[in-house]
mmCIF file of C-alpha atoms in Angstrom:
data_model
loop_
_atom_site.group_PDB
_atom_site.id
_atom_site.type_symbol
_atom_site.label_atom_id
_atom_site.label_comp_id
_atom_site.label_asym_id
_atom_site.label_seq_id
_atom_site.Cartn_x
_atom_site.Cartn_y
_atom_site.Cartn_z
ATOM 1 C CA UNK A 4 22.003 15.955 -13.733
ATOM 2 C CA UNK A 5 18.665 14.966 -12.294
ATOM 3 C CA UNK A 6 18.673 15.275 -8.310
ATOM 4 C CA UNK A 7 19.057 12.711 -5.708
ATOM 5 C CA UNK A 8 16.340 11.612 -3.037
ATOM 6 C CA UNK A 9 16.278 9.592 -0.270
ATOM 7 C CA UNK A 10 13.131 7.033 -0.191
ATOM 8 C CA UNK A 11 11.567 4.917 3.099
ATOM 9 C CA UNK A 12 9.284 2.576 2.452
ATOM 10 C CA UNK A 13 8.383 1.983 6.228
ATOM 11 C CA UNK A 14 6.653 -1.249 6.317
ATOM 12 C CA UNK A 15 5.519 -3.499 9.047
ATOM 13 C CA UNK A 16 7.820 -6.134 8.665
ATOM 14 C CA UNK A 17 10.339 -4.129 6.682
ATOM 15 C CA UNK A 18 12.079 -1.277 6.170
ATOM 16 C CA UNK A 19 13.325 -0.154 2.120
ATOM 17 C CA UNK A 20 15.634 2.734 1.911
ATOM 18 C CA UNK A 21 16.816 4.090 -1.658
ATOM 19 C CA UNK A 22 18.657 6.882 -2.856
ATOM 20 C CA UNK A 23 17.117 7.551 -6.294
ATOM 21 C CA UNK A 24 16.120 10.425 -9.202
ATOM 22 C CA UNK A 25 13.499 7.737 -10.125
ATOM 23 C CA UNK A 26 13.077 3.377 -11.572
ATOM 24 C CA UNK A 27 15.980 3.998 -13.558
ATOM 25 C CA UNK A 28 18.555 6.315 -11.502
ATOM 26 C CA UNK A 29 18.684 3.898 -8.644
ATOM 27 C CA UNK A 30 21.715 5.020 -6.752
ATOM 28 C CA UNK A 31 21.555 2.519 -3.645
ATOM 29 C CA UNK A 32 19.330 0.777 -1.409
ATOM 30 C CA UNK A 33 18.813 -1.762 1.050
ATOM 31 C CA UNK A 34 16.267 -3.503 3.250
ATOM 32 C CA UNK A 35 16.157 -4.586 6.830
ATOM 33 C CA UNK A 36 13.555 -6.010 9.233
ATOM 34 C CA UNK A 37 11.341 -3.343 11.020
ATOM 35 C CA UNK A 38 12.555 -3.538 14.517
ATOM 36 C CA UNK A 39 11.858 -1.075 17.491
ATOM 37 C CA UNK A 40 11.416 2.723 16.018
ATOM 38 C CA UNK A 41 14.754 3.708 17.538
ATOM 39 C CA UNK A 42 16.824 0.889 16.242
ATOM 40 C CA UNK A 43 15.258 0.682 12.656
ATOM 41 C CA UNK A 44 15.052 4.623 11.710
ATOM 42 C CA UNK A 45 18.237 5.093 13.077
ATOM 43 C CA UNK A 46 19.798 1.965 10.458
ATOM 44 C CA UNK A 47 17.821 4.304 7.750
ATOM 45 C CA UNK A 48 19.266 7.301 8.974
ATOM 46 C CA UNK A 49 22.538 5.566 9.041
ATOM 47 C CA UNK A 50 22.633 4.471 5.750
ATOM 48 C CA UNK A 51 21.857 7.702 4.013
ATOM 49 C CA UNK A 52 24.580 9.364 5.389
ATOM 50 C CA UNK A 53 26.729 6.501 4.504
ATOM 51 C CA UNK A 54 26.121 7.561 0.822
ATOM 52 C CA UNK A 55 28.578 9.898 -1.514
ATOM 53 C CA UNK A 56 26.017 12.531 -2.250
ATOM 54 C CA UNK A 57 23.298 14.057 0.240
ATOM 55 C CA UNK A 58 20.181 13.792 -0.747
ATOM 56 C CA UNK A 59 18.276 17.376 -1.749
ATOM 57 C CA UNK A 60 14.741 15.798 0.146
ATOM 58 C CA UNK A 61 13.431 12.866 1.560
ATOM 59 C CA UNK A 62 10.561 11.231 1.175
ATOM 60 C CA UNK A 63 8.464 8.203 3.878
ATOM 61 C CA UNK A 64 5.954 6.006 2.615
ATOM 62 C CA UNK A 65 4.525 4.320 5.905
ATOM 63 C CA UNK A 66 2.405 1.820 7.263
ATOM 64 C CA UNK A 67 -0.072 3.449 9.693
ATOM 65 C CA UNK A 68 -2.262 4.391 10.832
ATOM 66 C CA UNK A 69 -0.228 7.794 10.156
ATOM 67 C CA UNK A 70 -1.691 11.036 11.238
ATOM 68 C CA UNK A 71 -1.348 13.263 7.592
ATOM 69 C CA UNK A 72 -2.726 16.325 8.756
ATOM 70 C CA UNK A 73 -0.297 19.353 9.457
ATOM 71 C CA UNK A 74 -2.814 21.154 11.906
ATOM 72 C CA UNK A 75 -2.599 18.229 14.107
ATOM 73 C CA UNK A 76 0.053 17.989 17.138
ATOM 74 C CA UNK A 77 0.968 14.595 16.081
ATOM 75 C CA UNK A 78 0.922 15.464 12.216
ATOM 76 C CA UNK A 79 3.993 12.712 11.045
ATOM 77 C CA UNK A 80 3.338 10.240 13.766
ATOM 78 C CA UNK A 81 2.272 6.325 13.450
ATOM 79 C CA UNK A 82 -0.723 6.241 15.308
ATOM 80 C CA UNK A 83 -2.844 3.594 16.546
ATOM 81 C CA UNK A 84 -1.170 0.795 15.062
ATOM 82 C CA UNK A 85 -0.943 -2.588 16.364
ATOM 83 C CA UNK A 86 2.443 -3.249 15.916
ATOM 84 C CA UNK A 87 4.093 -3.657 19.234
ATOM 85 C CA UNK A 88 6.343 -0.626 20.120
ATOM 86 C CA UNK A 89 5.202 1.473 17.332
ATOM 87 C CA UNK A 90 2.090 3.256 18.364
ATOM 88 C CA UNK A 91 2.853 7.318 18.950
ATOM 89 C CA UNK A 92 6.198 7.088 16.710
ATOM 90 C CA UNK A 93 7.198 10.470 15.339
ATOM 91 C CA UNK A 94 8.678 9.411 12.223
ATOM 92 C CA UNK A 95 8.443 12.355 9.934
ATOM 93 C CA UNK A 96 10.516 14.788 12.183
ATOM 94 C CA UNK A 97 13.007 12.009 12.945
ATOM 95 C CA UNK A 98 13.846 11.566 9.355
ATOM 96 C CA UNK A 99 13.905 15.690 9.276
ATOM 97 C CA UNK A 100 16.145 16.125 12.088
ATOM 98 C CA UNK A 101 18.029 13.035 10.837
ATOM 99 C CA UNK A 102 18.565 14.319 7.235
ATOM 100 C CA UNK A 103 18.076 18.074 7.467
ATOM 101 C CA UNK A 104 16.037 18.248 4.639
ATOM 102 C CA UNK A 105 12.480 18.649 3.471
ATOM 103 C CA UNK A 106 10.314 15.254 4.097
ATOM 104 C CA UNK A 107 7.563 14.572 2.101
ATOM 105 C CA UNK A 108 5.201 11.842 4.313
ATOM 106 C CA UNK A 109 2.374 9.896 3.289
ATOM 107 C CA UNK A 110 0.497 6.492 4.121
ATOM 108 C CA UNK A 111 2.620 3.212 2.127
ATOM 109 C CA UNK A 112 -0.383 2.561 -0.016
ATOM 110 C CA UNK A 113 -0.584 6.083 -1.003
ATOM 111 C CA UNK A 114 3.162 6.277 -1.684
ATOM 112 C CA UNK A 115 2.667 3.127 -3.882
ATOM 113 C CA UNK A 116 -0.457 4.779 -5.473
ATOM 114 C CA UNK A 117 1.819 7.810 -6.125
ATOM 115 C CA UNK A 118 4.735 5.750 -7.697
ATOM 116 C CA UNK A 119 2.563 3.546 -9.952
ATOM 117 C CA UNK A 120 1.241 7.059 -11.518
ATOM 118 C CA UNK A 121 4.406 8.484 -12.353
ATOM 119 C CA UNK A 122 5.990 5.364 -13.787
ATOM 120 C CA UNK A 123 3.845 2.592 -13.763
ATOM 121 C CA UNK A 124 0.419 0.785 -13.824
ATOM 122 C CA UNK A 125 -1.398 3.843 -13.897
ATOM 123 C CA UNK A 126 0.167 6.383 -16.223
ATOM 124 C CA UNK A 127 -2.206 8.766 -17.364
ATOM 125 C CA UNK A 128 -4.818 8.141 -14.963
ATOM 126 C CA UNK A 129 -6.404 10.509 -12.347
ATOM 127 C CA UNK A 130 -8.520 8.076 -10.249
ATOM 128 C CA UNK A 131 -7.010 4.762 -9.372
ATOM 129 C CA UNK A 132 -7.237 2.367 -6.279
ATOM 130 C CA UNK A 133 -3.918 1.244 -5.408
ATOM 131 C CA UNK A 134 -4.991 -2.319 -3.244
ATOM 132 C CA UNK A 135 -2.039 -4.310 -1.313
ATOM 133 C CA UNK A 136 -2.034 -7.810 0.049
ATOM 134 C CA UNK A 137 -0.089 -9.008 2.289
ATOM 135 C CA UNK A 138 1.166 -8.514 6.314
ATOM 136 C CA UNK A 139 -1.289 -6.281 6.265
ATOM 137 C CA UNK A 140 -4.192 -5.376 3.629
ATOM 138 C CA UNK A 141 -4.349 -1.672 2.567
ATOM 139 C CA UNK A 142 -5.722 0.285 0.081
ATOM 140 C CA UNK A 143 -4.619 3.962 -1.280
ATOM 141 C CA UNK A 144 -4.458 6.072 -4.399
ATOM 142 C CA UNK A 145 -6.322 9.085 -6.488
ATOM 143 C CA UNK A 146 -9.533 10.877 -7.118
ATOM 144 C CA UNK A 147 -9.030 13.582 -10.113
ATOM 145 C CA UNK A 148 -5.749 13.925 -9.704
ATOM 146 C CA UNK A 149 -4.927 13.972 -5.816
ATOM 147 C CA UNK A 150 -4.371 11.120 -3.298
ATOM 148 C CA UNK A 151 -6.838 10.106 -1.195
ATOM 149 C CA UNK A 152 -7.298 11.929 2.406
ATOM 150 C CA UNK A 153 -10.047 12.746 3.837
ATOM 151 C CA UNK A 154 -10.958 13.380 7.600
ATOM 152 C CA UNK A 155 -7.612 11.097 7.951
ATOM 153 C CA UNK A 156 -6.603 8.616 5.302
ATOM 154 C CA UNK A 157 -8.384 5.780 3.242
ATOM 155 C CA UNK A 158 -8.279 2.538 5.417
ATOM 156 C CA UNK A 159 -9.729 -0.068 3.145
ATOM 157 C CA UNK A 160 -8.347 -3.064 4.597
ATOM 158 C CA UNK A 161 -10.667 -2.349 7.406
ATOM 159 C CA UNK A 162 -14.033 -2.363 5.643
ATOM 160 C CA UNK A 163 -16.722 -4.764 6.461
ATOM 161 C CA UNK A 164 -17.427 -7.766 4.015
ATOM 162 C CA UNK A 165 -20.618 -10.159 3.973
ATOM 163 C CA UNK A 166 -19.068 -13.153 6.108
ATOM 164 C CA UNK A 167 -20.496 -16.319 5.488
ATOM 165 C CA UNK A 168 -19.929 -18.169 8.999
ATOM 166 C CA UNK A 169 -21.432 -21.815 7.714
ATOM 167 C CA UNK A 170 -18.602 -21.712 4.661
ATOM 168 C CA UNK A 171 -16.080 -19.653 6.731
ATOM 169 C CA UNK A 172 -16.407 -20.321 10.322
ATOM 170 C CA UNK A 173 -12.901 -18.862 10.761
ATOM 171 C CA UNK A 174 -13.064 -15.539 13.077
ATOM 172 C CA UNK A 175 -10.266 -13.358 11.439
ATOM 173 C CA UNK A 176 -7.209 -11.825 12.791
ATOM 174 C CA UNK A 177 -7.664 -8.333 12.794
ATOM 175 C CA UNK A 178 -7.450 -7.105 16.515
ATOM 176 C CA UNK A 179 -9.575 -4.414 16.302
ATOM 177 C CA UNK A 180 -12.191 -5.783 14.184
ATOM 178 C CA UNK A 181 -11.489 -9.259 13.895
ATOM 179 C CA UNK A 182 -13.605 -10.085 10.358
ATOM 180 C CA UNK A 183 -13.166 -7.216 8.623
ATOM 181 C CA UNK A 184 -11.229 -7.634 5.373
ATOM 182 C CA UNK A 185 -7.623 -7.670 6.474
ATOM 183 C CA UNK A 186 -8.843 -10.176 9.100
ATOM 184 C CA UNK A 187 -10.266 -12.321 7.207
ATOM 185 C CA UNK A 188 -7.941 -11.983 4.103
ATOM 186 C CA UNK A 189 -4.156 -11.183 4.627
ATOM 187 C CA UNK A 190 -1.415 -13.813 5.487
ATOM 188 C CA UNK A 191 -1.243 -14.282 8.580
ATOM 189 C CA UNK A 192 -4.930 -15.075 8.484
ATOM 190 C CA UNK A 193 -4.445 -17.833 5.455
ATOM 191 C CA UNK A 194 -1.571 -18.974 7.713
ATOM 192 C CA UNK A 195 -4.468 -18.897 10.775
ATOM 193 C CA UNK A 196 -6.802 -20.619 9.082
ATOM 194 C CA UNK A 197 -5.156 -22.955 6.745
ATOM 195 C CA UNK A 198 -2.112 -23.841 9.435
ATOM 196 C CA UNK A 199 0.205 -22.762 7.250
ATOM 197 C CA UNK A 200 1.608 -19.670 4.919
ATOM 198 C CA UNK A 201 0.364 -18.450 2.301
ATOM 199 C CA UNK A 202 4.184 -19.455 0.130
ATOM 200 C CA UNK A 203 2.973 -23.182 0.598
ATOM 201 C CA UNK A 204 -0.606 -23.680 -0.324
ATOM 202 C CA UNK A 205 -0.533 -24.999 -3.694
ATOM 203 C CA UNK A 206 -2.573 -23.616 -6.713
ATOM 204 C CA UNK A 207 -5.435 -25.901 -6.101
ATOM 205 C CA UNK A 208 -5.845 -25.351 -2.448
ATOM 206 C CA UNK A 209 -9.217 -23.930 -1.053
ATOM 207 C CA UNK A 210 -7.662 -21.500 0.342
ATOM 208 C CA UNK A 211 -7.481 -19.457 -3.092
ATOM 209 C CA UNK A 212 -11.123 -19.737 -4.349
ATOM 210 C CA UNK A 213 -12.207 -18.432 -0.607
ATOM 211 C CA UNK A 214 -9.346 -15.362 -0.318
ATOM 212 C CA UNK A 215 -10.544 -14.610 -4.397
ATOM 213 C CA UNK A 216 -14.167 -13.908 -2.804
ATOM 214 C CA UNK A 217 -13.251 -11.714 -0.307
ATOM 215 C CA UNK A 218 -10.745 -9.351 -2.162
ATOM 216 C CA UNK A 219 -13.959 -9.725 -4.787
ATOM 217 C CA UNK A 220 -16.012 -8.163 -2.281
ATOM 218 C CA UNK A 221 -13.817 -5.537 -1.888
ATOM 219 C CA UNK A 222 -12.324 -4.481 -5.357
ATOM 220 C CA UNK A 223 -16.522 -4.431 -6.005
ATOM 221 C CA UNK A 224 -17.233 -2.415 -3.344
ATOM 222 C CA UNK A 225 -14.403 -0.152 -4.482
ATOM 223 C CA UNK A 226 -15.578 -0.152 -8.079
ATOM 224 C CA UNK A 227 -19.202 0.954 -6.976
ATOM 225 C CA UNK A 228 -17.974 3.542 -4.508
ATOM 226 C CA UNK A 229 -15.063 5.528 -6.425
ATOM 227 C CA UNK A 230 -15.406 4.375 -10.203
ATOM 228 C CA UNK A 231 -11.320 3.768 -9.754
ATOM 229 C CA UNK A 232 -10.448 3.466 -13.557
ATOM 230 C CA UNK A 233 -8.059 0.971 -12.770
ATOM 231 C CA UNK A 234 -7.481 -1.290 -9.711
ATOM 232 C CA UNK A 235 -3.613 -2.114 -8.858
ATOM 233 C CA UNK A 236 -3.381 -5.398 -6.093
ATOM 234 C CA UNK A 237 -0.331 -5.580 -5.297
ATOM 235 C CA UNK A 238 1.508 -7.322 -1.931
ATOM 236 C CA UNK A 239 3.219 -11.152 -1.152
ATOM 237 C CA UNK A 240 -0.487 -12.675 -1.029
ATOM 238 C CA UNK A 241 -1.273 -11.719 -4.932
ATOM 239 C CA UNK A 242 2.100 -13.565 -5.789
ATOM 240 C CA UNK A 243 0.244 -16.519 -5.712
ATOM 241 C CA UNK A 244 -0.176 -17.881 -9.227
ATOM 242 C CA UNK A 245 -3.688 -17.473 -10.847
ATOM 243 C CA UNK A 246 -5.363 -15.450 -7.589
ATOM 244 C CA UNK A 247 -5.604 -12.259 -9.636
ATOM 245 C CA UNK A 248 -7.266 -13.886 -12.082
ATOM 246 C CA UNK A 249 -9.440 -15.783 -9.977
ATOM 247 C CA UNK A 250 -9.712 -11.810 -8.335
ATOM 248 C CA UNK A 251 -11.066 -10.456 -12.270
ATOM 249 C CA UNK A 252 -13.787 -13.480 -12.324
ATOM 250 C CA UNK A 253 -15.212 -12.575 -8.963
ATOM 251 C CA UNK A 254 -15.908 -9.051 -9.675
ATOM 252 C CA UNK A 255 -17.430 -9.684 -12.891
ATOM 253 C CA UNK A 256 -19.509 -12.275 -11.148
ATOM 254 C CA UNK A 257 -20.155 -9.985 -8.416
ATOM 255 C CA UNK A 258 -21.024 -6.671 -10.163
ATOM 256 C CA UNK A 259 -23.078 -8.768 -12.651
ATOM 257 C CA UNK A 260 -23.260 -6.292 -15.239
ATOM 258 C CA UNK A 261 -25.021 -3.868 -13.255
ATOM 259 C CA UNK A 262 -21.365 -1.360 -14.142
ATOM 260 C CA UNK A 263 -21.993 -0.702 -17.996
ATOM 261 C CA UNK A 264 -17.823 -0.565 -18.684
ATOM 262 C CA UNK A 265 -16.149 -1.965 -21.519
ATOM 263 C CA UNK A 266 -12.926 -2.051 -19.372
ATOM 264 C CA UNK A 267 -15.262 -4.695 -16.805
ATOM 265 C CA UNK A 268 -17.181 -6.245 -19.074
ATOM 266 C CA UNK A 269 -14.217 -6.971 -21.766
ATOM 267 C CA UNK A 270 -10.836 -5.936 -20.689
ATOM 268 C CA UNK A 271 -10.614 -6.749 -16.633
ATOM 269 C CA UNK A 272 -7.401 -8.000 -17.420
ATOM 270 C CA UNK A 273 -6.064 -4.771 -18.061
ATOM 271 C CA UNK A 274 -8.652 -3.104 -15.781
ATOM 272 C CA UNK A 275 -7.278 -5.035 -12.363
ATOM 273 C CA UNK A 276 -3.699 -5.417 -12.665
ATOM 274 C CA UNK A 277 -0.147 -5.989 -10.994
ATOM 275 C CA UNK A 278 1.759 -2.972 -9.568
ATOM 276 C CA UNK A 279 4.322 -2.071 -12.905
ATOM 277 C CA UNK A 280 6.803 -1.017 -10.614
ATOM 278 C CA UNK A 281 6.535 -4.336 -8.836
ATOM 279 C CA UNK A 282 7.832 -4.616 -5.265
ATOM 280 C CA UNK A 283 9.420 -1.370 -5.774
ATOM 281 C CA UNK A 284 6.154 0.875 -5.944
ATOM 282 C CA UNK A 285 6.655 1.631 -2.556
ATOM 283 C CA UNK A 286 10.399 3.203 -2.402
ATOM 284 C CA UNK A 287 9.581 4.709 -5.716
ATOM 285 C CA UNK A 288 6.783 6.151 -4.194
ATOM 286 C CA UNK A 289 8.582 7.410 -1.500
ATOM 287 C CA UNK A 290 11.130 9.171 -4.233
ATOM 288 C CA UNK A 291 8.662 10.597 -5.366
ATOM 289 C CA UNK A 292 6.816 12.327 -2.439
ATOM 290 C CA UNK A 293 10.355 13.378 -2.108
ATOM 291 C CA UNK A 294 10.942 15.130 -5.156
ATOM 292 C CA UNK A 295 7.303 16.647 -4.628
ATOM 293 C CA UNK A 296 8.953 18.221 -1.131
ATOM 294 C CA UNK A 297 11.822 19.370 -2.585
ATOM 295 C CA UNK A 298 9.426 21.368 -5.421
ATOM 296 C CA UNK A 299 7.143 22.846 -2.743
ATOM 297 C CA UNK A 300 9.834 23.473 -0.433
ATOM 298 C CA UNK A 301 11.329 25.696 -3.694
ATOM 299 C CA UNK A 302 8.137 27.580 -3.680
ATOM 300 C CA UNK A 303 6.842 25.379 -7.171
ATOM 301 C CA UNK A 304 3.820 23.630 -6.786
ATOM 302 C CA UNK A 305 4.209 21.477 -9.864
ATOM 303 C CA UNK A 306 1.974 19.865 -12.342
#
C-alpha cells in the first residue's frame, strides 16, 4: 500500500488540506478561509490529526513571498507579503512541530508546477511555466528538470508590462508596484476597474480583450525568456469562458513569428493550456513535495 501525505495548499484567501498517495488516492480534505496564521494553521494542524492514519511527510505549497533557502534564518517563513497579519510567518516549522514529520516547502505556483508534472498538463516535460490568475497573479515551474529558484524564487506576477495610459488609464492595484502585471491584471483589479468581479462580466465585456493583452505580454515575455515548452494558466480569472483563447491569439500576434515553433505557430492550443489537475494542482502539488521529503528524508534522492 502506497503511503499517505499530508498536503497545504496555503493560499491567500484559502487554505486546502489533503491527505493523499496522489489524484486518485484522495483520502480526505477540506478547505477553509485563510484567516490569521495562528487560527488557520492551527485548523490544518487540527484536521490532520483528526485523520485515521498519520501521515509519513507533509508537504506546503504557499503563497509568498516565501523565503526557500535553508542557509537563511528565516528559511520556511512568508515574507514580505501584503496580506495583513502574515508578513514574518514561520510556516514550515509550524507544520513540523505540528506533525512531527519531514515538510517539504515550496512557493504555491511551484507546488502547482510540480503537481501538473507528475500527473498532469505537463507530463514528460522538463521546462514548463506554470502561470496562475487570480487573487493574486503568480508564475512558477521548471528549467531541465528542476523548479525554478534562483537568488529567491520566480515572481512573475510582478514583472513590468508596456502600459498604455490613453487606452488604460487605470493605475493598478499592486501595492508595491502598482502597474505591474498582477496590478494591472488579477481580480481584484478587473473588480477595480470595471466596478465589479471578474464572475459577472459577461463574455463580451471589454474587460476580456484588455486582461487577454496583458497576460499576452507576459506569456510572450515568458516564451522569449525561458523557451517554457508549454505554458499552464491556471487560477479563478482564466475560468472565464474564451479568455485563454483570446490569451493563444495575443501571443501569436505578439511574437509575430519571430519564435520559429510548430507548437506556436500551429498547435498553441495545446502549447498554452488549462492546469490537468484543475483546481487541485496545488494540494497535489503539495503531496507531492511531500512524498519528495519523505524520499530525501530516507536518504533516496529519487528520479
Amino acid at each position: 500500500m502506497a503511503p499517505l501525505y499530508a498536503g497545504i495548499e496555503a493560499g491567500g484567501t484559502k487554505f486546502v488540506c489533503a491527505v493523499a498517495s496522489g489524484p486518485d488516492d484522495v483520502r480526505a480534505t477540506v478547505q477553509f478561509p485563510t484567516t490569521s496564521p495562528e487560527e488557520t494553521i492551527g485548523r490544518a494542524m487540527s484536521f490532520f490529526r483528526e485523520q485515521d492514519v498519520a501521515p509519513a511527510a507533509a508537504g506546503i505549497a504557499s503563497f509568498g513571498p516565501v523565503d526557500l533557502d535553508p542557509r537563511s534564518p528565516t528559511f520556511g517563513y512568508i515574507t514580505s507579503t501584503p496580506k495583513p497579519g502574515w508578513a514574518d510567518t514561520e510556516i514550515l516549522g509550524a507544520v513540523r512541530r505540528g506533525l512531527g514529520v519531514p515538510v517539504g516547502f515550496e512557493t504555491d505556483v511551484n507546488g502547482a508546477a510540480l503537481g501538473e508534472n507528475r500527473w498532469g498538463a505537463a507530463r514528460g516535460l522538463d521546462t514548463f511555466v506554470y502561470l496562475t490568475v487570480g487573487t493574486g497573479i503568480g508564475g512558477g515551474g521548471m528549467a531541465s528538470g528542476r523548479l525554478m529558484h534562483g537568488l529567491v524564487h520566480p515572481e512573475m506576477g510582478h514583472m513590468r508590462l508596456p502600459h498604455d495610459w490613453e487606452a488604460d488609464p487605470f493605475p493598478g492595484v499592486c501595492p508595491y508596484h502598482g502597474d505591474c502585471l498582477e496590478g494591472l491584471a488579477n481580480g481584484p483589479a478587473l473588480r477595480a476597474r470595471w466596478g465589479q468581479s471578474a464572475e459577472t462580466l459577461g463574455p463580451e465585456h471589454p474587460a476580456w480583450p484588455l486582461e487577454a493583452r496583458y497576460l499576452g505580454l507576459a506569456v510572450a515575455n515568458l516564451v522569449c525568456t525561458l523557451s517554457p515548452q508549454r505554458v499552464i494558466l491556471g487560477g479563478g480569472v482564466m475560468q472565464a469562458p474564451g479568455l485563454t483563447s483570446l490569451v493563444r491569439g495575443e501571443v501569436q500576434r505578439l511574437l509575430n513569428g519571430y519564435v520559429q515553433a510548430r507548437e506556436i505557430l500551429e498547435d498553441i492550443d495545446d502549447y498554452i493550456v488549462a492546469p490537468a489537475l484543475g483546481n487541485r494542482a496545488g494540494v497535489l502539488g503539495a503531496i507531492a513535495l511531500a512524498e519528495i521529503a519523505a524520499r530525501e528524508t530516507a536518504g533516496d534522492p529519487g528520479s
